[in-house]
Short mmCIF file of C-alpha atoms in Angstrom, two decimals:
data_model
loop_
_atom_site.label_atom_id
_atom_site.label_comp_id
_atom_site.label_asym_id
_atom_site.label_seq_id
_atom_site.Cartn_x
_atom_site.Cartn_y
_atom_site.Cartn_z
CA UNK Y 1 110.28 33.35 99.16
CA UNK Y 2 113.54 34.63 97.65
CA UNK Y 3 113.56 37.74 96.01
CA UNK Y 4 113.62 37.99 92.03
CA UNK Y 5 116.84 38.67 90.31
CA UNK Y 6 116.37 40.94 87.65
CA UNK Y 7 118.57 41.68 84.46
CA UNK Y 8 119.43 45.11 84.29
CA UNK Y 9 120.27 46.97 81.08
CA UNK Y 10 121.39 50.71 80.83
CA UNK Y 11 122.67 52.88 78.26
CA UNK Y 12 123.69 56.62 77.88
CA UNK Y 13 121.53 58.53 75.68
CA UNK Y 14 123.69 60.30 73.17
CA UNK Y 15 123.62 64.16 73.21
CA UNK Y 16 121.73 64.30 76.71
CA UNK Y 17 122.74 63.98 80.26
CA UNK Y 18 120.34 60.98 80.71
CA UNK Y 19 120.82 57.40 81.20
CA UNK Y 20 117.94 54.88 80.26
CA UNK Y 21 117.72 51.87 82.47
CA UNK Y 22 115.44 48.81 81.71
CA UNK Y 23 114.89 46.03 84.26
CA UNK Y 24 113.53 42.91 83.33
CA UNK Y 25 112.85 40.23 86.00
CA UNK Y 26 113.21 36.37 84.89
CA UNK Y 27 109.41 36.18 85.15
CA UNK Y 28 108.92 38.74 82.51
CA UNK Y 29 108.33 37.42 79.03
CA UNK Y 30 109.21 38.79 75.52
CA UNK Y 31 106.83 38.77 72.50
CA UNK Y 32 107.89 35.92 70.61
CA UNK Y 33 109.60 35.79 67.24
CA UNK Y 34 107.23 36.19 64.19
CA UNK Y 35 106.46 32.94 62.52
CA UNK Y 36 106.64 31.95 58.99
CA UNK Y 37 103.84 32.87 56.75
CA UNK Y 38 101.22 29.97 56.16
CA UNK Y 39 100.42 29.64 52.48
CA UNK Y 40 97.37 31.26 50.84
CA UNK Y 41 96.78 33.86 53.83
CA UNK Y 42 95.26 37.24 53.09
CA UNK Y 43 96.87 40.54 54.13
CA UNK Y 44 94.92 42.32 56.70
CA UNK Y 45 95.29 45.69 58.77
CA UNK Y 46 97.58 47.39 56.30
CA UNK Y 47 95.92 50.52 55.49
CA UNK Y 48 98.01 53.14 53.62
CA UNK Y 49 99.08 56.25 55.62
CA UNK Y 50 97.36 58.72 53.72
CA UNK Y 51 94.43 59.38 56.10
CA UNK Y 52 94.28 62.97 55.14
CA UNK Y 53 92.87 61.84 51.80
CA UNK Y 54 91.31 58.21 52.43
CA UNK Y 55 90.25 56.51 55.45
CA UNK Y 56 87.45 54.18 56.77
CA UNK Y 57 88.00 54.61 60.45
CA UNK Y 58 87.57 57.65 62.90
CA UNK Y 59 90.53 60.24 62.72
CA UNK Y 60 91.58 63.34 64.48
CA UNK Y 61 94.12 66.11 64.26
CA UNK Y 62 97.21 66.30 66.56
CA UNK Y 63 99.58 69.01 65.99
CA UNK Y 64 98.42 69.24 62.37
CA UNK Y 65 98.81 65.44 61.72
CA UNK Y 66 95.73 63.50 60.78
CA UNK Y 67 95.88 60.63 63.26
CA UNK Y 68 93.88 57.39 64.05
CA UNK Y 69 93.95 55.25 67.10
CA UNK Y 70 91.57 52.69 65.50
CA UNK Y 71 94.30 51.12 63.34
CA UNK Y 72 98.06 50.95 62.42
CA UNK Y 73 98.98 52.48 59.28
CA UNK Y 74 101.67 51.76 56.51
CA UNK Y 75 104.19 53.89 54.84
CA UNK Y 76 106.50 52.51 52.04
CA UNK Y 77 109.87 53.90 51.83
CA UNK Y 78 110.48 55.81 48.53
CA UNK Y 79 113.12 53.43 47.38
CA UNK Y 80 110.39 50.74 46.83
CA UNK Y 81 108.97 52.54 43.91
CA UNK Y 82 110.40 52.37 40.43
CA UNK Y 83 110.61 55.99 40.32
CA UNK Y 84 111.44 57.14 43.87
CA UNK Y 85 111.82 60.53 42.93
CA UNK Y 86 108.46 61.09 41.28
CA UNK Y 87 107.06 59.30 44.19
CA UNK Y 88 108.56 61.65 46.63
CA UNK Y 89 107.87 65.11 44.98
CA UNK Y 90 104.50 64.39 43.22
CA UNK Y 91 101.15 64.81 44.95
CA UNK Y 92 99.37 61.64 45.17
CA UNK Y 93 95.93 61.41 43.60
CA UNK Y 94 92.89 59.34 45.00
CA UNK Y 95 93.71 57.22 42.16
CA UNK Y 96 97.42 56.40 43.18
CA UNK Y 97 96.47 55.86 46.68
CA UNK Y 98 93.91 53.29 45.76
CA UNK Y 99 96.33 51.54 43.69
CA UNK Y 100 98.79 51.54 46.43
CA UNK Y 101 96.17 50.44 49.06
CA UNK Y 102 95.07 47.76 46.78
CA UNK Y 103 98.77 46.37 46.53
CA UNK Y 104 99.14 46.47 50.44
CA UNK Y 105 96.13 44.24 50.85
CA UNK Y 106 97.39 41.92 48.07
CA UNK Y 107 94.57 42.66 45.79
CA UNK Y 108 96.67 43.79 42.74
CA UNK Y 109 100.25 43.64 41.28
CA UNK Y 110 101.03 47.36 40.50
CA UNK Y 111 103.97 48.20 38.22
CA UNK Y 112 104.77 51.36 40.32
CA UNK Y 113 106.66 48.90 43.07
CA UNK Y 114 109.92 47.50 42.17
CA UNK Y 115 109.10 43.84 41.20
CA UNK Y 116 112.05 42.22 43.32
CA UNK Y 117 110.50 43.72 46.34
CA UNK Y 118 107.03 42.83 46.22
CA UNK Y 119 107.07 39.62 47.95
CA UNK Y 120 109.38 41.05 50.71
CA UNK Y 121 106.99 43.76 51.37
CA UNK Y 122 103.85 41.54 51.30
CA UNK Y 123 105.84 39.04 53.70
CA UNK Y 124 106.47 41.80 56.17
CA UNK Y 125 102.84 43.19 56.09
CA UNK Y 126 101.53 39.59 56.76
CA UNK Y 127 103.95 38.96 59.68
CA UNK Y 128 103.11 42.22 61.33
CA UNK Y 129 99.27 42.36 60.89
CA UNK Y 130 98.67 41.15 64.26
CA UNK Y 131 100.39 43.86 65.73
CA UNK Y 132 97.45 46.22 65.36
CA UNK Y 133 95.32 44.34 68.06
CA UNK Y 134 98.44 44.05 70.34
CA UNK Y 135 99.34 47.63 69.98
CA UNK Y 136 95.82 49.02 70.42
CA UNK Y 137 95.23 47.14 73.66
CA UNK Y 138 98.48 48.67 75.08
CA UNK Y 139 97.78 52.27 73.75
CA UNK Y 140 98.18 53.86 77.08
CA UNK Y 141 101.83 52.65 78.03
CA UNK Y 142 103.89 54.28 75.23
CA UNK Y 143 103.65 57.27 72.90
CA UNK Y 144 104.14 55.47 69.37
CA UNK Y 145 104.98 51.92 68.24
CA UNK Y 146 106.52 51.13 65.10
CA UNK Y 147 108.04 48.54 63.02
CA UNK Y 148 110.40 49.10 60.15
CA UNK Y 149 111.62 46.54 57.69
CA UNK Y 150 114.62 46.71 55.19
CA UNK Y 151 112.42 46.15 52.28
CA UNK Y 152 110.73 49.64 53.05
CA UNK Y 153 107.77 48.78 55.20
CA UNK Y 154 107.11 51.07 58.09
CA UNK Y 155 104.02 50.06 60.22
CA UNK Y 156 103.19 52.73 62.92
CA UNK Y 157 100.62 52.98 65.91
CA UNK Y 158 98.70 55.41 66.09
CA UNK Y 159 98.20 55.44 62.38
CA UNK Y 160 99.42 58.84 61.13
CA UNK Y 161 99.67 60.67 57.63
CA UNK Y 162 103.36 61.15 56.88
CA UNK Y 163 105.07 62.88 54.08
CA UNK Y 164 106.06 60.94 51.03
CA UNK Y 165 109.84 61.84 51.64
CA UNK Y 166 109.71 60.01 55.00
CA UNK Y 167 111.99 57.06 55.14
CA UNK Y 168 112.57 55.14 58.25
CA UNK Y 169 115.52 53.54 57.10
CA UNK Y 170 117.36 56.89 57.38
CA UNK Y 171 116.63 57.33 61.03
CA UNK Y 172 119.17 57.02 63.79
CA UNK Y 173 117.17 54.41 65.75
CA UNK Y 174 116.97 52.07 62.64
CA UNK Y 175 120.51 52.41 61.71
CA UNK Y 176 121.75 51.71 65.46
CA UNK Y 177 119.32 48.66 65.65
CA UNK Y 178 120.62 46.93 62.62
CA UNK Y 179 124.34 47.69 63.83
CA UNK Y 180 123.55 45.87 67.06
CA UNK Y 181 121.50 43.06 66.28
CA UNK Y 182 119.68 41.54 69.31
CA UNK Y 183 120.70 44.36 71.39
CA UNK Y 184 117.70 46.63 72.98
CA UNK Y 185 118.80 50.14 71.58
CA UNK Y 186 118.19 53.38 73.40
CA UNK Y 187 118.14 56.47 71.08
CA UNK Y 188 117.02 59.99 71.78
CA UNK Y 189 115.23 61.91 68.99
CA UNK Y 190 112.16 61.57 66.77
CA UNK Y 191 110.67 58.34 65.63
CA UNK Y 192 108.99 59.87 62.82
CA UNK Y 193 107.72 63.16 61.64
CA UNK Y 194 104.64 62.96 63.88
CA UNK Y 195 106.82 63.37 67.03
CA UNK Y 196 107.27 67.00 67.42
CA UNK Y 197 109.80 66.76 70.35
CA UNK Y 198 112.60 64.38 71.10
CA UNK Y 199 111.51 61.11 72.88
CA UNK Y 200 113.41 58.17 74.29
CA UNK Y 201 113.05 55.49 71.71
CA UNK Y 202 113.75 51.67 72.45
CA UNK Y 203 114.46 49.61 69.38
CA UNK Y 204 115.55 46.25 68.54
CA UNK Y 205 116.32 44.41 65.27
CA UNK Y 206 114.52 41.07 65.11
CA UNK Y 207 116.91 39.40 62.76
CA UNK Y 208 120.30 39.94 61.19
CA UNK Y 209 118.86 40.65 57.92
CA UNK Y 210 117.15 43.90 59.22
#
């Protein structure tokens, strides 16, 4: 049987002496692109990230962060809120967390989220809700898994509580992925506030609109 011929991709990691190399054999497969949303589907697996205040599954503390391996968590960029500055620098109450959680599950239509972004946010949540089981079943392979949308949705596993000022759109890995659509981008740095040390990050834009 002839040897399999792989596709080899490599890239120098900015600011380091390292080169990241990825080898993909033709027998390997990629996860298919997310399909359009069926009408009337409910939003599941979208718990708000404030595990330090409200959660319905087991959590633990790692390096001062409240973390769960039982679920993904969702953080919204400050820019999706009608008053982003108030959101960033005002302590969230149990009531406000409940309001945002209900919005993420599709149970209410809150006025604190910009009207023009609501459908895009729900669309991103529905498209990515199946990632929870997929990521949980491969949790021993990589440190963190994440999805960030231009509409401001950041889904992460393990689920972790982040600060209100966190905005994935401002991170280097996101900007590079958007600029190089369809390429697998290698970045050294932090995925989020949960990562205490620089790590090697692989990211890829799923569409030109990311």
